[in-house]
Amino acid sequence: MNDRPSPATSIGVVAAGDTEPGADGDRSRGGERPANAAGTDRSAGAVADAVAAIEGAGGVAETGRPDTVVAATPDAIVAVGESACCGLVAAGVAAPVLPVEVGGVASVARADVPTAAERLVAGDYRVREHPVVRASSRGIDGRAWMDVTLTTAETASISEYAVRSPLPSAARTRATTDDGGPSDRADPDGGDDPAGSPEEFVVRVRADGVVAATPIGSRGYARAAGGPVIVPGSGVGAVVPIAPFATDTESWVLPLDELVLSVERDGVPVEVLADDRPLGTVEPGTAVRLAPDGALELALVPESRPAGAQ
């Protein structure tokens, strides 16, 4: 956690409804509920309160879509809703972001937006970094702070996916126990694939898809798919199959330094998503590489409530 920054003069404000087309609500896969009319009104009210507080404290408010606000290079940004945070990450945000009503992270309640916005102008906040990963392949390029998913474009269609990690410290964790939660048992052999080397973890799984989640993202869709919750700052993520074609389901805890996901079997098109945002489709045998790409700095104020308390 970094020291208190200098007072700010320009503060951006982004709400869930300001994100890209098709993302007018928060993630329906397992994060937050999709926005309805009441949620949209709530976001608009939070934006209005933030703008009034920023200008009342002597700051300049920059509003609009994430890419527009990021391009304005504000000193800090208020993000109302999870998809607003995701949109900012996709746009390459570098400024600290104050999350409002975002699950899984320390976040500000709607009623506390005016006070929290004033603190941003005064520089009365600290920041905590959360890792961001970049997914890249032929025709694919995108950033995510929660998860990257490969999934069949057609419902209930099974493909074969491969997960590779080049680091010898990779470990495999079995994700099913008698009570349905993750266990701590690890397989030290480095995977099932005889083609794997001591420096490479390789595993193949037949499933509807596979999701690779950061520690923050491990509490959302990956968790709903049966994966473990990862402690922030651990440097590892959760890789979880989606609806696997097996009764004995496994997930894997792997370093975030570099992961490679690919679809191995011919079949229906496979879509790549970063924080639920479509990046495109890939052909069988095409590697989608995940690598660290900086961090999202979340602003913390006295009004920030711990993750899970929202």
CSV table of C-alpha atoms in Angstrom, one decimal:
chain,number,residue,atom,x,y,z
A,1,MET,CA,0.0,0.0,0.0
A,2,ASN,CA,1.4,3.4,-1.1
A,3,ASP,CA,1.6,6.6,0.8
A,4,ARG,CA,-0.9,9.4,0.5
A,5,PRO,CA,-0.8,11.2,-2.9
A,6,SER,CA,-0.7,14.9,-3.5
A,7,PRO,CA,-4.0,16.8,-3.8
A,8,ALA,CA,-5.8,16.3,-7.1
A,9,THR,CA,-7.3,18.9,-9.4
A,10,SER,CA,-9.0,16.6,-12.0
A,11,ILE,CA,-11.1,13.6,-11.0
A,12,GLY,CA,-12.8,11.3,-13.5
A,13,VAL,CA,-16.2,9.7,-12.9
A,14,VAL,CA,-17.3,6.6,-14.8
A,15,ALA,CA,-20.5,4.5,-14.2
A,16,ALA,CA,-21.6,1.1,-15.4
A,17,GLY,CA,-23.9,2.6,-18.0
A,18,ASP,CA,-20.9,4.5,-19.5
A,19,THR,CA,-19.1,1.3,-20.5
A,20,GLU,CA,-19.0,-0.2,-24.0
A,21,PRO,CA,-22.1,-1.4,-25.7
A,22,GLY,CA,-23.5,-4.6,-24.3
A,23,ALA,CA,-21.9,-3.8,-20.9
A,24,ASP,CA,-24.6,-1.6,-19.5
A,25,GLY,CA,-24.8,-3.8,-16.4
A,26,ASP,CA,-22.3,-5.6,-14.2
A,27,ARG,CA,-21.1,-9.1,-14.9
A,28,SER,CA,-23.9,-11.7,-15.2
A,29,ARG,CA,-21.5,-14.7,-15.0
A,30,GLY,CA,-21.0,-14.6,-11.3
A,31,GLY,CA,-19.8,-11.2,-10.2
A,32,GLU,CA,-22.7,-8.7,-9.7
A,33,ARG,CA,-26.2,-8.8,-11.0
A,34,PRO,CA,-27.0,-7.2,-14.4
A,35,ALA,CA,-28.2,-3.6,-14.0
A,36,ASN,CA,-31.9,-2.9,-14.2
A,37,ALA,CA,-33.6,0.5,-14.4
A,38,ALA,CA,-33.3,1.0,-10.7
A,39,GLY,CA,-29.6,0.2,-10.8
A,40,THR,CA,-29.1,2.6,-13.7
A,41,ASP,CA,-30.8,5.4,-11.8
A,42,ARG,CA,-28.7,4.5,-8.8
A,43,SER,CA,-25.5,4.8,-10.9
A,44,ALA,CA,-26.6,8.1,-12.4
A,45,GLY,CA,-27.3,9.4,-8.9
A,46,ALA,CA,-23.8,8.4,-7.7
A,47,VAL,CA,-22.3,10.1,-10.7
A,48,ALA,CA,-24.2,13.3,-10.0
A,49,ASP,CA,-23.2,13.3,-6.3
A,50,ALA,CA,-19.6,12.7,-7.2
A,51,VAL,CA,-19.5,15.5,-9.7
A,52,ALA,CA,-21.1,17.9,-7.3
A,53,ALA,CA,-18.7,17.0,-4.5
A,54,ILE,CA,-15.6,17.2,-6.8
A,55,GLU,CA,-16.6,20.7,-8.1
A,56,GLY,CA,-17.6,21.8,-4.6
A,57,ALA,CA,-14.1,20.9,-3.3
A,58,GLY,CA,-12.5,22.9,-6.1
A,59,GLY,CA,-11.7,20.1,-8.5
A,60,VAL,CA,-12.6,19.5,-12.1
A,61,ALA,CA,-14.8,16.5,-12.9
A,62,GLU,CA,-14.2,14.5,-16.1
A,63,THR,CA,-17.2,12.2,-17.1
A,64,GLY,CA,-17.9,9.8,-19.9
A,65,ARG,CA,-16.8,6.4,-21.2
A,66,PRO,CA,-13.8,4.8,-19.7
A,67,ASP,CA,-11.6,5.4,-22.7
A,68,THR,CA,-12.6,9.1,-22.8
A,69,VAL,CA,-11.9,9.6,-19.1
A,70,VAL,CA,-8.6,7.8,-19.2
A,71,ALA,CA,-7.5,9.9,-22.2
A,72,ALA,CA,-8.2,13.0,-20.1
A,73,THR,CA,-5.5,11.8,-17.7
A,74,PRO,CA,-7.3,12.7,-14.4
A,75,ASP,CA,-5.4,12.5,-11.1
A,76,ALA,CA,-7.9,9.8,-9.8
A,77,ILE,CA,-11.2,8.3,-11.0
A,78,VAL,CA,-14.5,7.3,-9.3
A,79,ALA,CA,-15.8,4.1,-10.8
A,80,VAL,CA,-19.4,3.2,-10.0
A,81,GLY,CA,-20.0,-0.5,-10.4
A,82,GLU,CA,-17.8,-3.5,-11.4
A,83,SER,CA,-18.1,-3.0,-15.1
A,84,ALA,CA,-16.9,0.6,-14.8
A,85,CYS,CA,-13.7,-0.8,-13.2
A,86,CYS,CA,-13.4,-3.4,-15.9
A,87,GLY,CA,-13.8,-0.8,-18.6
A,88,LEU,CA,-11.1,1.4,-17.1
A,89,VAL,CA,-8.7,-1.6,-17.0
A,90,ALA,CA,-9.4,-2.3,-20.7
A,91,ALA,CA,-8.7,1.4,-21.5
A,92,GLY,CA,-5.3,1.2,-19.8
A,93,VAL,CA,-6.0,3.3,-16.7
A,94,ALA,CA,-3.0,4.5,-14.8
A,95,ALA,CA,-4.7,6.7,-12.3
A,96,PRO,CA,-5.9,5.4,-8.9
A,97,VAL,CA,-9.5,4.2,-9.0
A,98,LEU,CA,-12.1,4.6,-6.2
A,99,PRO,CA,-14.6,1.7,-6.5
A,100,VAL,CA,-18.2,2.4,-5.6
A,101,GLU,CA,-20.4,-0.6,-4.8
A,102,VAL,CA,-18.0,-3.1,-6.3
A,103,GLY,CA,-18.0,-6.6,-4.9
A,104,GLY,CA,-14.8,-8.4,-3.9
A,105,VAL,CA,-12.7,-5.4,-3.1
A,106,ALA,CA,-12.7,-2.6,-0.5
A,107,SER,CA,-15.4,-0.3,-1.9
A,108,VAL,CA,-17.4,2.8,-1.0
A,109,ALA,CA,-21.2,2.7,-0.4
A,110,ARG,CA,-23.5,4.8,-2.5
A,111,ALA,CA,-24.3,7.1,0.4
A,112,ASP,CA,-20.6,7.8,1.0
A,113,VAL,CA,-19.8,9.0,-2.5
A,114,PRO,CA,-19.8,12.7,-1.8
A,115,THR,CA,-17.4,12.5,1.1
A,116,ALA,CA,-15.1,10.0,-0.7
A,117,ALA,CA,-15.0,12.2,-3.8
A,118,GLU,CA,-14.0,15.2,-1.7
A,119,ARG,CA,-11.2,13.1,-0.2
A,120,LEU,CA,-9.9,12.3,-3.7
A,121,VAL,CA,-9.7,16.0,-4.5
A,122,ALA,CA,-7.8,16.6,-1.2
A,123,GLY,CA,-5.5,13.7,-1.8
A,124,ASP,CA,-6.8,12.1,1.4
A,125,TYR,CA,-6.5,8.4,0.3
A,126,ARG,CA,-4.1,5.5,-0.1
A,127,VAL,CA,-3.8,3.0,-2.9
A,128,ARG,CA,-3.6,-0.7,-3.0
A,129,GLU,CA,-2.4,-2.5,-6.2
A,130,HIS,CA,-4.2,-5.5,-7.8
A,131,PRO,CA,-2.5,-7.3,-10.7
A,132,VAL,CA,-3.6,-6.9,-14.3
A,133,VAL,CA,-3.0,-9.5,-16.9
A,134,ARG,CA,-2.9,-9.2,-20.7
A,135,ALA,CA,-4.3,-11.9,-23.0
A,136,SER,CA,-2.7,-12.0,-26.4
A,137,SER,CA,-2.9,-14.2,-29.5
A,138,ARG,CA,-3.4,-13.8,-33.2
A,139,GLY,CA,-6.1,-11.1,-33.5
A,140,ILE,CA,-6.6,-11.2,-29.7
A,141,ASP,CA,-5.4,-8.5,-27.3
A,142,GLY,CA,-7.0,-7.3,-24.0
A,143,ARG,CA,-6.4,-6.6,-20.4
A,144,ALA,CA,-8.2,-8.0,-17.4
A,145,TRP,CA,-8.0,-7.5,-13.6
A,146,MET,CA,-10.5,-10.3,-12.8
A,147,ASP,CA,-10.3,-13.2,-15.3
A,148,VAL,CA,-9.7,-14.4,-18.8
A,149,THR,CA,-12.0,-17.0,-20.2
A,150,LEU,CA,-12.0,-19.3,-23.2
A,151,THR,CA,-15.5,-20.7,-23.8
A,152,THR,CA,-17.3,-22.4,-26.7
A,153,ALA,CA,-19.4,-20.0,-28.6
A,154,GLU,CA,-22.3,-22.4,-28.7
A,155,THR,CA,-24.2,-23.4,-25.6
A,156,ALA,CA,-23.5,-26.9,-24.1
A,157,SER,CA,-20.7,-27.6,-26.6
A,158,ILE,CA,-17.6,-29.4,-25.3
A,159,SER,CA,-14.1,-28.8,-26.5
A,160,GLU,CA,-10.7,-29.9,-25.2
A,161,TYR,CA,-8.6,-27.3,-23.6
A,162,ALA,CA,-4.9,-27.3,-22.6
A,163,VAL,CA,-3.4,-25.3,-19.7
A,164,ARG,CA,0.4,-24.7,-19.7
A,165,SER,CA,2.6,-23.0,-17.2
A,166,PRO,CA,6.4,-22.9,-17.8
A,167,LEU,CA,7.4,-22.6,-14.2
A,168,PRO,CA,8.5,-25.6,-12.1
A,169,SER,CA,6.7,-24.2,-9.0
A,170,ALA,CA,3.3,-24.7,-10.6
A,171,ALA,CA,1.1,-26.9,-8.5
A,172,ARG,CA,-2.2,-28.6,-9.2
A,173,THR,CA,-5.1,-28.4,-6.7
A,174,ARG,CA,-8.1,-30.7,-6.7
A,175,ALA,CA,-11.1,-28.6,-6.3
A,176,THR,CA,-13.7,-31.0,-5.2
A,177,THR,CA,-14.2,-32.3,-1.6
A,178,ASP,CA,-17.0,-34.0,0.2
A,179,ASP,CA,-18.6,-30.6,1.1
A,180,GLY,CA,-18.2,-29.2,-2.4
A,181,GLY,CA,-15.4,-26.8,-1.5
A,182,PRO,CA,-11.7,-26.7,-2.5
A,183,SER,CA,-9.2,-28.9,-0.7
A,184,ASP,CA,-5.5,-28.2,-0.1
A,185,ARG,CA,-4.2,-31.4,-1.6
A,186,ALA,CA,-1.6,-30.8,-4.3
A,187,ASP,CA,-0.1,-33.1,-7.0
A,188,PRO,CA,3.6,-32.5,-7.2
A,189,ASP,CA,4.2,-34.4,-10.4
A,190,GLY,CA,3.6,-31.3,-12.6
A,191,GLY,CA,0.5,-32.6,-14.4
A,192,ASP,CA,-1.0,-35.4,-16.4
A,193,ASP,CA,0.6,-34.8,-19.8
A,194,PRO,CA,3.6,-37.1,-20.6
A,195,ALA,CA,4.8,-34.4,-23.0
A,196,GLY,CA,5.3,-32.0,-20.1
A,197,SER,CA,8.9,-31.3,-18.9
A,198,PRO,CA,10.0,-30.6,-15.3
A,199,GLU,CA,9.8,-26.9,-16.2
A,200,GLU,CA,6.3,-27.1,-17.6
A,201,PHE,CA,3.0,-27.9,-16.1
A,202,VAL,CA,0.6,-29.3,-18.8
A,203,VAL,CA,-2.9,-30.5,-18.4
A,204,ARG,CA,-5.8,-31.1,-20.8
A,205,VAL,CA,-9.5,-31.0,-19.9
A,206,ARG,CA,-12.7,-31.5,-21.8
A,207,ALA,CA,-15.2,-28.8,-20.9
A,208,ASP,CA,-17.4,-26.0,-22.1
A,209,GLY,CA,-14.5,-23.6,-21.3
A,210,VAL,CA,-11.7,-22.6,-19.0
A,211,VAL,CA,-11.3,-19.5,-16.9
A,212,ALA,CA,-8.0,-18.1,-15.5
A,213,ALA,CA,-8.7,-15.7,-12.6
A,214,THR,CA,-6.5,-13.3,-10.6
A,215,PRO,CA,-6.9,-13.3,-6.8
A,216,ILE,CA,-9.6,-10.7,-7.1
A,217,GLY,CA,-11.4,-12.6,-9.9
A,218,SER,CA,-11.1,-15.9,-8.0
A,219,ARG,CA,-14.0,-14.7,-5.8
A,220,GLY,CA,-16.4,-14.3,-8.8
A,221,TYR,CA,-17.1,-16.5,-11.8
A,222,ALA,CA,-14.1,-18.9,-11.1
A,223,ARG,CA,-15.4,-19.5,-7.6
A,224,ALA,CA,-18.9,-20.2,-9.0
A,225,ALA,CA,-17.3,-22.7,-11.4
A,226,GLY,CA,-15.8,-24.6,-8.5
A,227,GLY,CA,-12.4,-22.9,-8.1
A,228,PRO,CA,-10.5,-21.9,-4.9
A,229,VAL,CA,-10.3,-18.4,-3.5
A,230,ILE,CA,-6.8,-17.0,-3.9
A,231,VAL,CA,-5.2,-14.6,-1.4
A,232,PRO,CA,-4.4,-11.2,-2.9
A,233,GLY,CA,-0.7,-10.6,-3.2
A,234,SER,CA,0.2,-14.3,-3.5
A,235,GLY,CA,1.3,-14.0,-7.1
A,236,VAL,CA,-0.8,-16.9,-8.2
A,237,GLY,CA,-4.2,-17.3,-9.9
A,238,ALA,CA,-6.9,-19.9,-10.2
A,239,VAL,CA,-7.4,-21.8,-13.5
A,240,VAL,CA,-10.8,-23.6,-13.5
A,241,PRO,CA,-12.7,-25.7,-16.1
A,242,ILE,CA,-16.2,-24.6,-16.9
A,243,ALA,CA,-18.7,-27.5,-16.8
A,244,PRO,CA,-16.1,-30.2,-17.3
A,245,PHE,CA,-16.9,-33.5,-18.9
A,246,ALA,CA,-15.9,-35.4,-15.8
A,247,THR,CA,-17.3,-36.2,-12.4
A,248,ASP,CA,-14.0,-35.6,-10.6
A,249,THR,CA,-13.4,-31.9,-11.2
A,250,GLU,CA,-10.0,-30.3,-10.8
A,251,SER,CA,-8.8,-26.7,-10.8
A,252,TRP,CA,-5.3,-25.5,-10.6
A,253,VAL,CA,-3.4,-22.8,-8.7
A,254,LEU,CA,-0.7,-21.4,-10.9
A,255,PRO,CA,1.7,-18.5,-11.0
A,256,LEU,CA,0.5,-15.4,-12.9
A,257,ASP,CA,3.9,-14.8,-14.5
A,258,GLU,CA,2.9,-16.6,-17.7
A,259,LEU,CA,0.0,-18.9,-18.5
A,260,VAL,CA,-0.9,-20.4,-21.9
A,261,LEU,CA,-4.5,-21.5,-22.6
A,262,SER,CA,-5.5,-23.2,-25.9
A,263,VAL,CA,-8.2,-25.2,-27.5
A,264,GLU,CA,-6.9,-28.6,-28.7
A,265,ARG,CA,-9.8,-30.3,-30.4
A,266,ASP,CA,-11.7,-29.3,-33.6
A,267,GLY,CA,-15.2,-28.2,-33.0
A,268,VAL,CA,-17.3,-25.1,-32.6
A,269,PRO,CA,-15.6,-21.6,-32.4
A,270,VAL,CA,-14.1,-20.7,-29.0
A,271,GLU,CA,-14.5,-17.2,-27.8
A,272,VAL,CA,-11.9,-15.3,-25.6
A,273,LEU,CA,-13.2,-12.9,-23.0
A,274,ALA,CA,-11.3,-10.5,-20.7
A,275,ASP,CA,-13.4,-9.5,-17.7
A,276,ASP,CA,-16.5,-10.8,-19.6
A,277,ARG,CA,-15.6,-8.5,-22.6
A,278,PRO,CA,-15.4,-10.4,-25.9
A,279,LEU,CA,-11.9,-10.1,-27.5
A,280,GLY,CA,-12.6,-12.5,-30.5
A,281,THR,CA,-12.5,-16.2,-31.4
A,282,VAL,CA,-9.5,-18.6,-31.8
A,283,GLU,CA,-9.0,-21.7,-33.9
A,284,PRO,CA,-7.9,-25.1,-32.4
A,285,GLY,CA,-4.2,-25.2,-31.6
A,286,THR,CA,-4.0,-21.4,-31.1
A,287,ALA,CA,-2.3,-20.4,-27.9
A,288,VAL,CA,-3.7,-17.5,-25.8
A,289,ARG,CA,-0.9,-16.2,-23.6
A,290,LEU,CA,-1.5,-14.5,-20.3
A,291,ALA,CA,1.2,-12.3,-18.8
A,292,PRO,CA,1.4,-9.6,-16.2
A,293,ASP,CA,0.6,-6.1,-17.5
A,294,GLY,CA,0.9,-3.7,-14.6
A,295,ALA,CA,-1.6,-3.2,-11.8
A,296,LEU,CA,-4.9,-1.5,-11.1
A,297,GLU,CA,-4.4,1.0,-8.2
A,298,LEU,CA,-7.6,1.1,-6.1
A,299,ALA,CA,-8.0,4.1,-3.9
A,300,LEU,CA,-8.8,3.5,-0.2
A,301,VAL,CA,-10.5,6.1,1.9
A,302,PRO,CA,-11.9,5.8,5.5
A,303,GLU,CA,-15.3,5.2,4.0
A,304,SER,CA,-14.1,2.1,2.1
A,305,ARG,CA,-15.8,-1.0,3.4
A,306,PRO,CA,-13.9,-4.3,3.4
A,307,ALA,CA,-14.5,-6.9,0.6
A,308,GLY,CA,-17.6,-8.9,1.5
A,309,ALA,CA,-19.1,-6.2,3.6
A,310,GLN,CA,-21.0,-4.5,0.8
